[in-house]
PDB file of C-alpha atoms and ligand atoms in Angstrom:
ATOM      1  CA  MET A   1     -43.976  -9.649  35.288  1.00 88.00           C
ATOM      2  CA  ALA A   2     -41.126  -8.401  32.795  1.00 97.00           C
ATOM      3  CA  VAL A   3     -37.616  -7.829  32.825  1.00 98.00           C
ATOM      4  CA  ASP A   4     -35.087  -6.422  30.302  1.00 98.00           C
ATOM      5  CA  LEU A   5     -31.840  -8.395  29.781  1.00 99.00           C
ATOM      6  CA  HIS A   6     -29.805  -5.489  27.742  1.00 99.00           C
ATOM      7  CA  SER A   7     -29.380  -1.857  28.429  1.00 98.00           C
ATOM      8  CA  HIS A   8     -26.652   0.644  27.939  1.00 98.00           C
ATOM      9  CA  SER A   9     -25.819   3.772  30.469  1.00 98.00           C
ATOM     10  CA  THR A  10     -23.235   6.643  30.383  1.00 98.00           C
ATOM     11  CA  ALA A  11     -20.726   4.016  31.224  1.00 98.00           C
ATOM     12  CA  SER A  12     -20.793   3.334  27.299  1.00 97.00           C
ATOM     13  CA  ASP A  13     -23.116   4.807  24.806  1.00 97.00           C
ATOM     14  CA  GLY A  14     -26.125   5.485  26.670  1.00 97.00           C
ATOM     15  CA  SER A  15     -27.196   8.661  27.674  1.00 97.00           C
ATOM     16  CA  GLU A  16     -28.652   7.945  31.097  1.00 98.00           C
ATOM     17  CA  LYS A  17     -26.653   7.359  34.316  1.00 98.00           C
ATOM     18  CA  PRO A  18     -26.664   4.027  35.837  1.00 98.00           C
ATOM     19  CA  ALA A  19     -28.650   5.010  38.601  1.00 98.00           C
ATOM     20  CA  ALA A  20     -31.233   6.684  36.332  1.00 98.00           C
ATOM     21  CA  LEU A  21     -31.650   3.436  34.536  1.00 98.00           C
ATOM     22  CA  ILE A  22     -32.471   1.603  37.815  1.00 98.00           C
ATOM     23  CA  GLY A  23     -34.864   4.425  38.481  1.00 98.00           C
ATOM     24  CA  GLN A  24     -36.838   3.837  35.475  1.00 98.00           C
ATOM     25  CA  ALA A  25     -36.758   0.206  35.715  1.00 98.00           C
ATOM     26  CA  ILE A  26     -38.678   0.613  38.922  1.00 98.00           C
ATOM     27  CA  GLU A  27     -41.292   2.915  37.912  1.00 98.00           C
ATOM     28  CA  ILE A  28     -42.214   0.893  34.974  1.00 97.00           C
ATOM     29  CA  GLY A  29     -42.473  -1.987  37.053  1.00 97.00           C
ATOM     30  CA  LEU A  30     -39.518  -4.556  35.966  1.00 98.00           C
ATOM     31  CA  THR A  31     -38.436  -7.337  38.327  1.00 98.00           C
ATOM     32  CA  ALA A  32     -34.740  -7.588  36.863  1.00 98.00           C
ATOM     33  CA  LEU A  33     -32.564  -5.327  34.904  1.00 98.00           C
ATOM     34  CA  ALA A  34     -29.135  -6.520  33.131  1.00 99.00           C
ATOM     35  CA  LEU A  35     -26.722  -3.344  32.604  1.00 98.00           C
ATOM     36  CA  THR A  36     -24.667  -4.527  29.399  1.00 98.00           C
ATOM     37  CA  ASP A  37     -22.561  -1.333  28.531  1.00 98.00           C
ATOM     38  CA  HIS A  38     -19.973  -2.240  25.708  1.00 97.00           C
ATOM     39  CA  ASP A  39     -16.493  -3.541  26.860  1.00 97.00           C
ATOM     40  CA  THR A  40     -16.999  -2.261  30.153  1.00 97.00           C
ATOM     41  CA  GLN A  41     -18.587  -2.980  33.733  1.00 98.00           C
ATOM     42  CA  ASP A  42     -17.815   0.596  35.059  1.00 97.00           C
ATOM     43  CA  GLY A  43     -21.461   1.414  35.176  1.00 98.00           C
ATOM     44  CA  VAL A  44     -22.135  -1.854  37.571  1.00 98.00           C
ATOM     45  CA  SER A  45     -21.329  -0.527  40.991  1.00 98.00           C
ATOM     46  CA  ASP A  46     -23.441   2.641  40.772  1.00 98.00           C
ATOM     47  CA  ALA A  47     -26.404   0.740  39.427  1.00 98.00           C
ATOM     48  CA  MET A  48     -25.787  -1.842  42.587  1.00 98.00           C
ATOM     49  CA  VAL A  49     -26.046   0.927  44.955  1.00 98.00           C
ATOM     50  CA  ALA A  50     -29.227   2.461  43.277  1.00 98.00           C
ATOM     51  CA  ALA A  51     -30.700  -1.010  43.097  1.00 98.00           C
ATOM     52  CA  GLN A  52     -29.923  -2.031  46.870  1.00 96.00           C
ATOM     53  CA  SER A  53     -33.077  -2.324  49.248  1.00 93.00           C
ATOM     54  CA  THR A  54     -35.282  -2.136  46.371  1.00 97.00           C
ATOM     55  CA  ASP A  55     -36.990  -5.211  44.716  1.00 97.00           C
ATOM     56  CA  LEU A  56     -35.127  -4.845  41.541  1.00 98.00           C
ATOM     57  CA  GLU A  57     -32.428  -7.535  40.681  1.00 98.00           C
ATOM     58  CA  LEU A  58     -29.531  -5.832  39.032  1.00 98.00           C
ATOM     59  CA  ILE A  59     -27.605  -8.364  36.717  1.00 98.00           C
ATOM     60  CA  PRO A  60     -24.127  -7.200  36.114  1.00 98.00           C
ATOM     61  CA  GLY A  61     -23.047  -7.606  32.538  1.00 98.00           C
ATOM     62  CA  THR A  62     -21.314  -6.292  29.464  1.00 98.00           C
ATOM     63  CA  GLU A  63     -21.708  -6.687  25.592  1.00 98.00           C
ATOM     64  CA  LEU A  64     -18.773  -7.568  23.390  1.00 98.00           C
ATOM     65  CA  SER A  65     -18.597  -6.941  19.493  1.00 96.00           C
ATOM     66  CA  LEU A  66     -17.218 -10.239  17.902  1.00 97.00           C
ATOM     67  CA  GLU A  67     -15.260 -11.051  14.830  1.00 96.00           C
ATOM     68  CA  TYR A  68     -17.747 -12.214  12.152  1.00 95.00           C
ATOM     69  CA  ASP A  69     -17.291 -11.352   8.359  1.00 81.00           C
ATOM     70  CA  ALA A  70     -20.692 -11.575   7.244  1.00 72.00           C
ATOM     71  CA  GLY A  71     -22.401  -9.051   9.765  1.00 78.00           C
ATOM     72  CA  GLY A  72     -22.182  -7.573  13.288  1.00 89.00           C
ATOM     73  CA  MET A  73     -22.044 -10.214  16.048  1.00 97.00           C
ATOM     74  CA  HIS A  74     -22.715  -9.084  19.474  1.00 98.00           C
ATOM     75  CA  LEU A  75     -22.456 -11.045  22.649  1.00 98.00           C
ATOM     76  CA  VAL A  76     -24.336 -10.057  25.834  1.00 99.00           C
ATOM     77  CA  VAL A  77     -22.602 -11.721  29.002  1.00 98.00           C
ATOM     78  CA  LEU A  78     -24.964 -11.621  32.066  1.00 98.00           C
ATOM     79  CA  TRP A  79     -23.935 -12.415  35.742  1.00 98.00           C
ATOM     80  CA  LEU A  80     -20.357 -11.354  34.970  1.00 98.00           C
ATOM     81  CA  GLU A  81     -19.223  -9.993  38.506  1.00 97.00           C
ATOM     82  CA  PRO A  82     -16.881  -6.826  38.387  1.00 97.00           C
ATOM     83  CA  GLY A  83     -13.465  -7.251  39.339  1.00 95.00           C
ATOM     84  CA  PRO A  84     -10.471  -9.526  38.216  1.00 95.00           C
ATOM     85  CA  GLY A  85     -11.364 -12.487  35.828  1.00 96.00           C
ATOM     86  CA  PRO A  86     -10.465 -13.867  32.557  1.00 97.00           C
ATOM     87  CA  LEU A  87     -12.907 -11.885  30.690  1.00 98.00           C
ATOM     88  CA  GLN A  88     -12.838  -9.035  32.830  1.00 97.00           C
ATOM     89  CA  ASN A  89      -9.201  -8.490  32.517  1.00 96.00           C
ATOM     90  CA  ARG A  90      -9.662  -8.568  28.562  1.00 97.00           C
ATOM     91  CA  LEU A  91     -12.135  -5.553  28.647  1.00 96.00           C
ATOM     92  CA  ALA A  92      -9.456  -3.004  29.190  1.00 93.00           C
ATOM     93  CA  GLU A  93      -7.503  -4.003  26.029  1.00 94.00           C
ATOM     94  CA  LEU A  94     -10.809  -3.867  24.086  1.00 95.00           C
ATOM     95  CA  ARG A  95     -11.365  -0.366  25.639  1.00 94.00           C
ATOM     96  CA  LEU A  96      -8.147   0.818  24.324  1.00 95.00           C
ATOM     97  CA  GLY A  97      -8.692  -0.613  20.654  1.00 95.00           C
ATOM     98  CA  ARG A  98     -11.713   1.584  20.678  1.00 95.00           C
ATOM     99  CA  ASP A  99      -9.883   4.577  21.760  1.00 95.00           C
ATOM    100  CA  GLN A 100      -7.480   4.264  18.872  1.00 96.00           C
ATOM    101  CA  ARG A 101     -10.096   3.497  16.564  1.00 97.00           C
ATOM    102  CA  ASN A 102     -11.853   6.510  17.662  1.00 97.00           C
ATOM    103  CA  GLU A 103      -8.806   8.835  16.908  1.00 97.00           C
ATOM    104  CA  ALA A 104      -8.456   7.343  13.630  1.00 98.00           C
ATOM    105  CA  MET A 105     -12.230   7.969  12.668  1.00 98.00           C
ATOM    106  CA  ALA A 106     -11.866  11.581  13.528  1.00 98.00           C
ATOM    107  CA  GLN A 107      -9.086  11.988  11.411  1.00 98.00           C
ATOM    108  CA  ARG A 108     -10.971  10.266   8.584  1.00 98.00           C
ATOM    109  CA  LEU A 109     -14.156  12.342   8.991  1.00 98.00           C
ATOM    110  CA  SER A 110     -11.847  15.578   9.126  1.00 98.00           C
ATOM    111  CA  GLU A 111     -10.188  14.420   5.841  1.00 98.00           C
ATOM    112  CA  LEU A 112     -13.714  13.893   4.435  1.00 98.00           C
ATOM    113  CA  GLY A 113     -14.371  17.465   5.061  1.00 98.00           C
ATOM    114  CA  MET A 114     -16.300  16.976   8.444  1.00 98.00           C
ATOM    115  CA  PRO A 115     -13.751  18.478  11.139  1.00 98.00           C
ATOM    116  CA  LEU A 116     -14.046  16.538  14.248  1.00 97.00           C
ATOM    117  CA  THR A 117     -11.323  16.060  16.978  1.00 97.00           C
ATOM    118  CA  ALA A 118     -10.687  13.202  19.154  1.00 96.00           C
ATOM    119  CA  GLN A 119     -10.837  15.465  21.946  1.00 97.00           C
ATOM    120  CA  GLU A 120     -14.462  16.303  20.855  1.00 98.00           C
ATOM    121  CA  ILE A 121     -15.131  12.500  20.990  1.00 97.00           C
ATOM    122  CA  LEU A 122     -13.587  12.043  24.507  1.00 96.00           C
ATOM    123  CA  GLU A 123     -15.646  15.005  25.809  1.00 96.00           C
ATOM    124  CA  GLU A 124     -19.079  13.418  24.238  1.00 96.00           C
ATOM    125  CA  GLY A 125     -18.347  10.058  25.623  1.00 96.00           C
ATOM    126  CA  GLY A 126     -17.277  11.023  29.312  1.00 92.00           C
ATOM    127  CA  SER A 127     -15.605   8.444  31.357  1.00 87.00           C
ATOM    128  CA  GLY A 128     -16.799   5.436  29.730  1.00 88.00           C
ATOM    129  CA  SER A 129     -16.396   3.205  26.837  1.00 96.00           C
ATOM    130  CA  ILE A 130     -16.558   5.494  23.788  1.00 96.00           C
ATOM    131  CA  GLY A 131     -18.121   4.651  20.396  1.00 96.00           C
ATOM    132  CA  ARG A 132     -19.596   5.627  17.105  1.00 97.00           C
ATOM    133  CA  PRO A 133     -22.828   6.749  18.756  1.00 97.00           C
ATOM    134  CA  HIS A 134     -21.035   9.446  20.373  1.00 97.00           C
ATOM    135  CA  ILE A 135     -19.290  10.251  17.013  1.00 98.00           C
ATOM    136  CA  ALA A 136     -22.587  10.319  15.402  1.00 98.00           C
ATOM    137  CA  ALA A 137     -24.090  12.600  18.097  1.00 97.00           C
ATOM    138  CA  ILE A 138     -21.320  15.131  17.462  1.00 98.00           C
ATOM    139  CA  MET A 139     -21.692  14.964  13.678  1.00 98.00           C
ATOM    140  CA  MET A 140     -25.671  15.763  14.297  1.00 98.00           C
ATOM    141  CA  ARG A 141     -24.577  18.672  16.408  1.00 97.00           C
ATOM    142  CA  LYS A 142     -22.337  20.123  13.852  1.00 98.00           C
ATOM    143  CA  GLY A 143     -24.949  19.902  11.332  1.00 98.00           C
ATOM    144  CA  TYR A 144     -22.932  17.199   8.985  1.00 98.00           C
ATOM    145  CA  VAL A 145     -26.264  14.855   9.402  1.00 98.00           C
ATOM    146  CA  GLU A 146     -29.709  15.135  10.352  1.00 98.00           C
ATOM    147  CA  SER A 147     -29.854  12.337  12.632  1.00 97.00           C
ATOM    148  CA  ILE A 148     -27.750   9.626  14.480  1.00 96.00           C
ATOM    149  CA  GLU A 149     -29.289   7.139  12.203  1.00 96.00           C
ATOM    150  CA  GLU A 150     -28.336   9.122   9.058  1.00 98.00           C
ATOM    151  CA  ALA A 151     -24.557   9.389  10.532  1.00 98.00           C
ATOM    152  CA  PHE A 152     -24.469   5.631  10.408  1.00 97.00           C
ATOM    153  CA  GLU A 153     -26.161   5.161   7.126  1.00 97.00           C
ATOM    154  CA  LEU A 154     -23.966   7.609   5.260  1.00 98.00           C
ATOM    155  CA  TRP A 155     -20.521   7.268   7.021  1.00 98.00           C
ATOM    156  CA  LEU A 156     -20.161   4.954  10.155  1.00 97.00           C
ATOM    157  CA  THR A 157     -21.362   1.501   9.293  1.00 94.00           C
ATOM    158  CA  SER A 158     -19.223  -1.106   7.764  1.00 91.00           C
ATOM    159  CA  GLY A 159     -18.224  -0.236   4.132  1.00 92.00           C
ATOM    160  CA  LYS A 160     -19.083   3.324   4.319  1.00 96.00           C
ATOM    161  CA  PRO A 161     -16.326   6.284   4.156  1.00 97.00           C
ATOM    162  CA  ALA A 162     -15.686   6.803   7.778  1.00 98.00           C
ATOM    163  CA  TYR A 163     -15.982   3.276   9.024  1.00 96.00           C
ATOM    164  CA  ILE A 164     -12.618   1.993  10.734  1.00 96.00           C
ATOM    165  CA  GLY A 165     -12.753  -1.376  12.441  1.00 93.00           C
ATOM    166  CA  ARG A 166     -11.258  -2.314  16.095  1.00 94.00           C
ATOM    167  CA  PRO A 167     -10.117  -5.434  17.362  1.00 92.00           C
ATOM    168  CA  ARG A 168     -12.563  -7.790  18.403  1.00 95.00           C
ATOM    169  CA  LEU A 169     -12.506 -11.437  20.121  1.00 97.00           C
ATOM    170  CA  SER A 170     -13.455 -14.383  18.071  1.00 97.00           C
ATOM    171  CA  PRO A 171     -16.867 -15.856  19.018  1.00 98.00           C
ATOM    172  CA  GLU A 172     -15.298 -18.930  20.537  1.00 98.00           C
ATOM    173  CA  GLU A 173     -12.727 -17.052  22.568  1.00 98.00           C
ATOM    174  CA  ALA A 174     -15.409 -14.618  23.857  1.00 98.00           C
ATOM    175  CA  ILE A 175     -17.979 -17.141  24.839  1.00 98.00           C
ATOM    176  CA  GLN A 176     -15.117 -19.468  26.432  1.00 98.00           C
ATOM    177  CA  LEU A 177     -13.809 -16.369  28.388  1.00 98.00           C
ATOM    178  CA  ALA A 178     -17.341 -15.678  29.378  1.00 98.00           C
ATOM    179  CA  ARG A 179     -17.884 -19.250  30.611  1.00 98.00           C
ATOM    180  CA  SER A 180     -14.592 -19.216  32.362  1.00 98.00           C
ATOM    181  CA  SER A 181     -15.435 -16.026  34.436  1.00 98.00           C
ATOM    182  CA  GLY A 182     -18.647 -17.341  35.642  1.00 98.00           C
ATOM    183  CA  GLY A 183     -20.927 -15.347  33.016  1.00 98.00           C
ATOM    184  CA  VAL A 184     -23.880 -16.625  30.839  1.00 98.00           C
ATOM    185  CA  PRO A 185     -23.034 -15.552  27.329  1.00 98.00           C
ATOM    186  CA  ILE A 186     -25.891 -14.858  25.054  1.00 99.00           C
ATOM    187  CA  LEU A 187     -25.933 -14.360  21.288  1.00 98.00           C
ATOM    188  CA  ALA A 188     -27.544 -10.844  20.939  1.00 98.00           C
ATOM    189  CA  HIS A 189     -30.107  -9.441  18.327  1.00 98.00           C
ATOM    190  CA  PRO A 190     -29.687 -12.324  15.794  1.00 97.00           C
ATOM    191  CA  HIS A 191     -30.905 -10.255  12.891  1.00 96.00           C
ATOM    192  CA  THR A 192     -27.533  -8.236  12.876  1.00 94.00           C
ATOM    193  CA  LEU A 193     -25.692 -11.384  11.757  1.00 96.00           C
ATOM    194  CA  GLY A 194     -27.151 -10.785   8.292  1.00 92.00           C
ATOM    195  CA  ILE A 195     -28.097 -14.702   8.163  1.00 93.00           C
ATOM    196  CA  ASN A 196     -31.120 -15.358   6.040  1.00 89.00           C
ATOM    197  CA  ARG A 197     -30.998 -19.244   5.463  1.00 93.00           C
ATOM    198  CA  ALA A 198     -31.954 -21.585   8.096  1.00 93.00           C
ATOM    199  CA  HIS A 199     -29.051 -24.142   7.561  1.00 95.00           C
ATOM    200  CA  GLU A 200     -26.611 -20.964   8.041  1.00 95.00           C
ATOM    201  CA  MET A 201     -28.216 -20.141  11.351  1.00 97.00           C
ATOM    202  CA  ALA A 202     -27.865 -23.865  12.305  1.00 98.00           C
ATOM    203  CA  ASP A 203     -24.152 -24.055  11.307  1.00 97.00           C
ATOM    204  CA  LEU A 204     -23.333 -20.901  13.433  1.00 97.00           C
ATOM    205  CA  LEU A 205     -25.276 -22.332  16.430  1.00 98.00           C
ATOM    206  CA  ASN A 206     -23.619 -25.888  16.081  1.00 98.00           C
ATOM    207  CA  ARG A 207     -20.374 -23.706  16.323  1.00 98.00           C
ATOM    208  CA  LEU A 208     -21.188 -21.503  19.199  1.00 98.00           C
ATOM    209  CA  ILE A 209     -22.847 -24.224  21.542  1.00 98.00           C
ATOM    210  CA  PRO A 210     -19.746 -26.441  22.023  1.00 98.00           C
ATOM    211  CA  ALA A 211     -17.733 -23.123  22.907  1.00 98.00           C
ATOM    212  CA  GLY A 212     -20.503 -22.711  25.870  1.00 98.00           C
ATOM    213  CA  LEU A 213     -23.306 -20.621  24.437  1.00 98.00           C
ATOM    214  CA  ILE A 214     -26.216 -20.533  26.725  1.00 98.00           C
ATOM    215  CA  GLY A 215     -28.965 -18.035  25.366  1.00 98.00           C
ATOM    216  CA  LEU A 216     -30.127 -16.389  22.256  1.00 98.00           C
ATOM    217  CA  GLU A 217     -31.668 -13.009  22.195  1.00 98.00           C
ATOM    218  CA  ALA A 218     -35.462 -13.590  20.850  1.00 98.00           C
ATOM    219  CA  PHE A 219     -37.202 -10.803  22.683  1.00 98.00           C
ATOM    220  CA  CYS A 220     -35.708  -7.645  20.833  1.00 98.00           C
ATOM    221  CA  ALA A 221     -37.262  -4.287  20.244  1.00 98.00           C
ATOM    222  CA  GLY A 222     -38.066  -3.993  16.605  1.00 95.00           C
ATOM    223  CA  TYR A 223     -39.018  -7.651  16.078  1.00 98.00           C
ATOM    224  CA  ARG A 224     -42.575  -8.676  15.388  1.00 97.00           C
ATOM    225  CA  ARG A 225     -44.434 -10.918  17.267  1.00 97.00           C
ATOM    226  CA  HIS A 226     -43.628 -13.774  14.823  1.00 97.00           C
ATOM    227  CA  GLU A 227     -39.871 -13.054  14.828  1.00 97.00           C
ATOM    228  CA  ARG A 228     -39.808 -13.148  18.743  1.00 98.00           C
ATOM    229  CA  GLU A 229     -41.586 -16.505  18.427  1.00 98.00           C
ATOM    230  CA  GLY A 230     -39.631 -17.850  15.817  1.00 97.00           C
ATOM    231  CA  TYR A 231     -36.079 -16.840  17.280  1.00 98.00           C
ATOM    232  CA  ALA A 232     -37.447 -18.510  20.754  1.00 98.00           C
ATOM    233  CA  ASP A 233     -38.146 -21.485  19.008  1.00 98.00           C
ATOM    234  CA  LEU A 234     -35.144 -21.602  17.466  1.00 98.00           C
ATOM    235  CA  ALA A 235     -33.173 -21.314  20.779  1.00 98.00           C
ATOM    236  CA  ARG A 236     -35.305 -24.177  22.414  1.00 98.00           C
ATOM    237  CA  ARG A 237     -34.650 -26.368  19.547  1.00 98.00           C
ATOM    238  CA  PHE A 238     -30.885 -26.219  20.104  1.00 98.00           C
ATOM    239  CA  GLY A 239     -31.155 -26.227  23.801  1.00 98.00           C
ATOM    240  CA  LEU A 240     -30.406 -22.575  24.453  1.00 98.00           C
ATOM    241  CA  VAL A 241     -32.307 -20.222  26.666  1.00 98.00           C
ATOM    242  CA  PRO A 242     -34.474 -17.358  24.823  1.00 98.00           C
ATOM    243  CA  ALA A 243     -33.164 -14.056  26.272  1.00 98.00           C
ATOM    244  CA  GLY A 244     -33.533 -10.411  25.225  1.00 98.00           C
ATOM    245  CA  GLY A 245     -34.163  -6.881  26.349  1.00 98.00           C
ATOM    246  CA  SER A 246     -34.680  -3.121  25.072  1.00 98.00           C
ATOM    247  CA  ASP A 247     -31.129  -2.536  24.099  1.00 98.00           C
ATOM    248  CA  PHE A 248     -31.762   0.945  25.556  1.00 98.00           C
ATOM    249  CA  HIS A 249     -29.322   3.840  24.811  1.00 98.00           C
ATOM    250  CA  GLY A 250     -31.380   6.833  25.887  1.00 98.00           C
ATOM    251  CA  THR A 251     -31.199   9.652  23.391  1.00 96.00           C
ATOM    252  CA  TYR A 252     -28.574   7.829  21.114  1.00 96.00           C
ATOM    253  CA  LYS A 253     -31.323   5.433  20.144  1.00 96.00           C
ATOM    254  CA  PRO A 254     -34.367   7.808  19.730  1.00 95.00           C
ATOM    255  CA  GLY A 255     -37.826   6.474  20.400  1.00 96.00           C
ATOM    256  CA  LEU A 256     -36.719   3.200  22.317  1.00 98.00           C
ATOM    257  CA  SER A 257     -37.640   2.796  25.803  1.00 98.00           C
ATOM    258  CA  LEU A 258     -36.349   0.734  28.669  1.00 98.00           C
ATOM    259  CA  GLY A 259     -38.228  -2.616  29.211  1.00 98.00           C
ATOM    260  CA  ILE A 260     -40.901  -1.934  26.513  1.00 98.00           C
ATOM    261  CA  GLY A 261     -38.626  -1.203  23.519  1.00 98.00           C
ATOM    262  CA  TYR A 262     -40.759   0.626  20.948  1.00 98.00           C
ATOM    263  CA  GLY A 263     -43.865  -0.260  23.089  1.00 97.00           C
ATOM    264  CA  ASP A 264     -44.746  -3.848  22.553  1.00 97.00           C
ATOM    265  CA  LEU A 265     -41.782  -5.689  24.090  1.00 98.00           C
ATOM    266  CA  VAL A 266     -42.143  -7.902  26.928  1.00 98.00           C
ATOM    267  CA  VAL A 267     -39.590 -10.175  28.216  1.00 98.00           C
ATOM    268  CA  PRO A 268     -40.745 -12.677  30.478  1.00 97.00           C
ATOM    269  CA  ASP A 269     -39.242 -12.758  33.955  1.00 97.00           C
ATOM    270  CA  SER A 270     -39.350 -16.741  34.177  1.00 97.00           C
ATOM    271  CA  LEU A 271     -36.282 -16.738  31.785  1.00 98.00           C
ATOM    272  CA  VAL A 272     -34.244 -14.998  34.443  1.00 98.00           C
ATOM    273  CA  ASP A 273     -34.193 -17.938  36.931  1.00 98.00           C
ATOM    274  CA  GLU A 274     -33.501 -20.237  33.886  1.00 98.00           C
ATOM    275  CA  LEU A 275     -30.503 -18.113  32.694  1.00 98.00           C
ATOM    276  CA  ARG A 276     -29.144 -17.633  36.085  1.00 98.00           C
ATOM    277  CA  SER A 277     -28.908 -21.238  36.619  1.00 98.00           C
ATOM    278  CA  HIS A 278     -25.960 -21.348  34.363  1.00 98.00           C
ATOM    279  CA  ALA A 279     -24.106 -18.337  36.061  1.00 98.00           C
ATOM    280  CA  GLY A 280     -20.918 -19.302  38.048  1.00 94.00           C
ATOM    281  CA  ASP A 281     -20.565 -22.460  36.062  1.00 77.00           C
ATOM    282  CA  ALA A 282     -16.918 -21.830  35.598  1.00 62.00           C
TER     283      ALA A 282
HETATM  284  P1  AMP B 301     -19.024   1.035  18.517  1.00 50.44           P
HETATM  285  O1  AMP B 301     -19.283  -0.087  19.582  1.00 50.44           O
HETATM  286  O2  AMP B 301     -18.347   2.250  18.387  1.00 50.44           O
HETATM  287  O3  AMP B 301     -18.738   0.085  17.425  1.00 50.44           O
HETATM  288  O4  AMP B 301     -20.475   1.127  17.893  1.00 50.44           O
HETATM  289  C1  AMP B 301     -21.761   0.299  17.934  1.00 50.44           C
HETATM  290  C2  AMP B 301     -22.819   1.082  18.489  1.00 50.44           C
HETATM  291  O5  AMP B 301     -23.347   1.689  17.457  1.00 50.44           O
HETATM  292  C3  AMP B 301     -23.724   0.119  19.041  1.00 50.44           C
HETATM  293  O6  AMP B 301     -24.592   0.762  20.098  1.00 50.44           O
HETATM  294  C4  AMP B 301     -25.106   0.038  18.039  1.00 50.44           C
HETATM  295  O7  AMP B 301     -26.270   0.149  18.551  1.00 50.44           O
HETATM  296  C5  AMP B 301     -24.802   1.446  17.209  1.00 50.44           C
HETATM  297  N1  AMP B 301     -25.092   1.215  15.941  1.00 50.44           N
HETATM  298  C6  AMP B 301     -24.662   0.340  15.074  1.00 50.44           C
HETATM  299  N2  AMP B 301     -25.319   0.749  13.852  1.00 50.44           N
HETATM  300  C7  AMP B 301     -26.410   1.660  13.989  1.00 50.44           C
HETATM  301  C8  AMP B 301     -27.215   2.319  13.168  1.00 50.44           C
HETATM  302  N3  AMP B 301     -27.361   1.947  11.880  1.00 50.44           N
HETATM  303  N4  AMP B 301     -27.866   3.324  13.654  1.00 50.44           N
HETATM  304  C9  AMP B 301     -27.575   3.571  15.025  1.00 50.44           C
HETATM  305  N5  AMP B 301     -26.963   2.996  15.694  1.00 50.44           N
HETATM  306  C10 AMP B 301     -26.321   1.962  15.314  1.00 50.44           C
HETATM  307 ZN1   ZN B 302     -24.418   0.607  22.231  1.00 50.44          ZN
HETATM  308 FE1   FE B 303     -25.674  -4.750  20.106  1.00 50.44          FE
HETATM  309 FE1   FE B 304     -26.619  -3.120  22.994  1.00 50.44          FE
END
């Protein structure tokens, strides 16, 4: 049986509503789905309602972007209960930082000859956590780029002309906040860290494990089998639980499906009990 421990809905930069994700998860036979919208848990209540009286376990979560110079470091936090809490309370601040960054990027893009307003970004993003994929979608619609991927490659990633950073938590702080909130912190899609050497990865894990890291994503869409096995082995060698999921975003990541990723992803359901055993360890 399979699960999916990383997904995005309209509450952040996914195109599908939380209830639609639940419907898809049931249709493809998943036994558990984690909703991990960026910096928000606004989708969780609708997802809970949709999953009620079904056999699907809905795992409430979020995904955080962390301070890390070398590359993109993301932390998926599972079993984070919506409501007040140390990490939960910080999410609102992080969303404010996003909104200010988005406004600055609208201005920058306009200066670069691609007129785009903060209001348009708000309309594209809807009520949730708004980010660069929404900006990319507007750029595509206006004909500035051919695809969302091209918008990132030419303009929106770190180092490109329209990139503007936003406030992030340090890895240690985020992991500690997650644990003190009863959540289960997992280092997401480790390839985006930009680490190629085994000793650098070991140094990083030796830094994050004392802070309370529990899991490492190994089952990611786009990984080849040997990469999934390699990261799962790495996790086990460091006493971490391998995790993973599709990182589904609907139309914002074309070609990527819930559960199965690009078609060959299977996240074993046995990992859920193992990960869950660390939930609530505040
Ligand atoms: P933000 O949270 O606004 O900084 O944007 C991060 C989002 O952009 C994440 O959902 C990523 O999946 C997405 N993203 C980052 N780099 C790329 C890329 N090269 N192509 C497509 N999406 C990307
Ligand atoms: Zn996203
Ligand atoms: Fe991510
Ligand atoms: Fe994600």
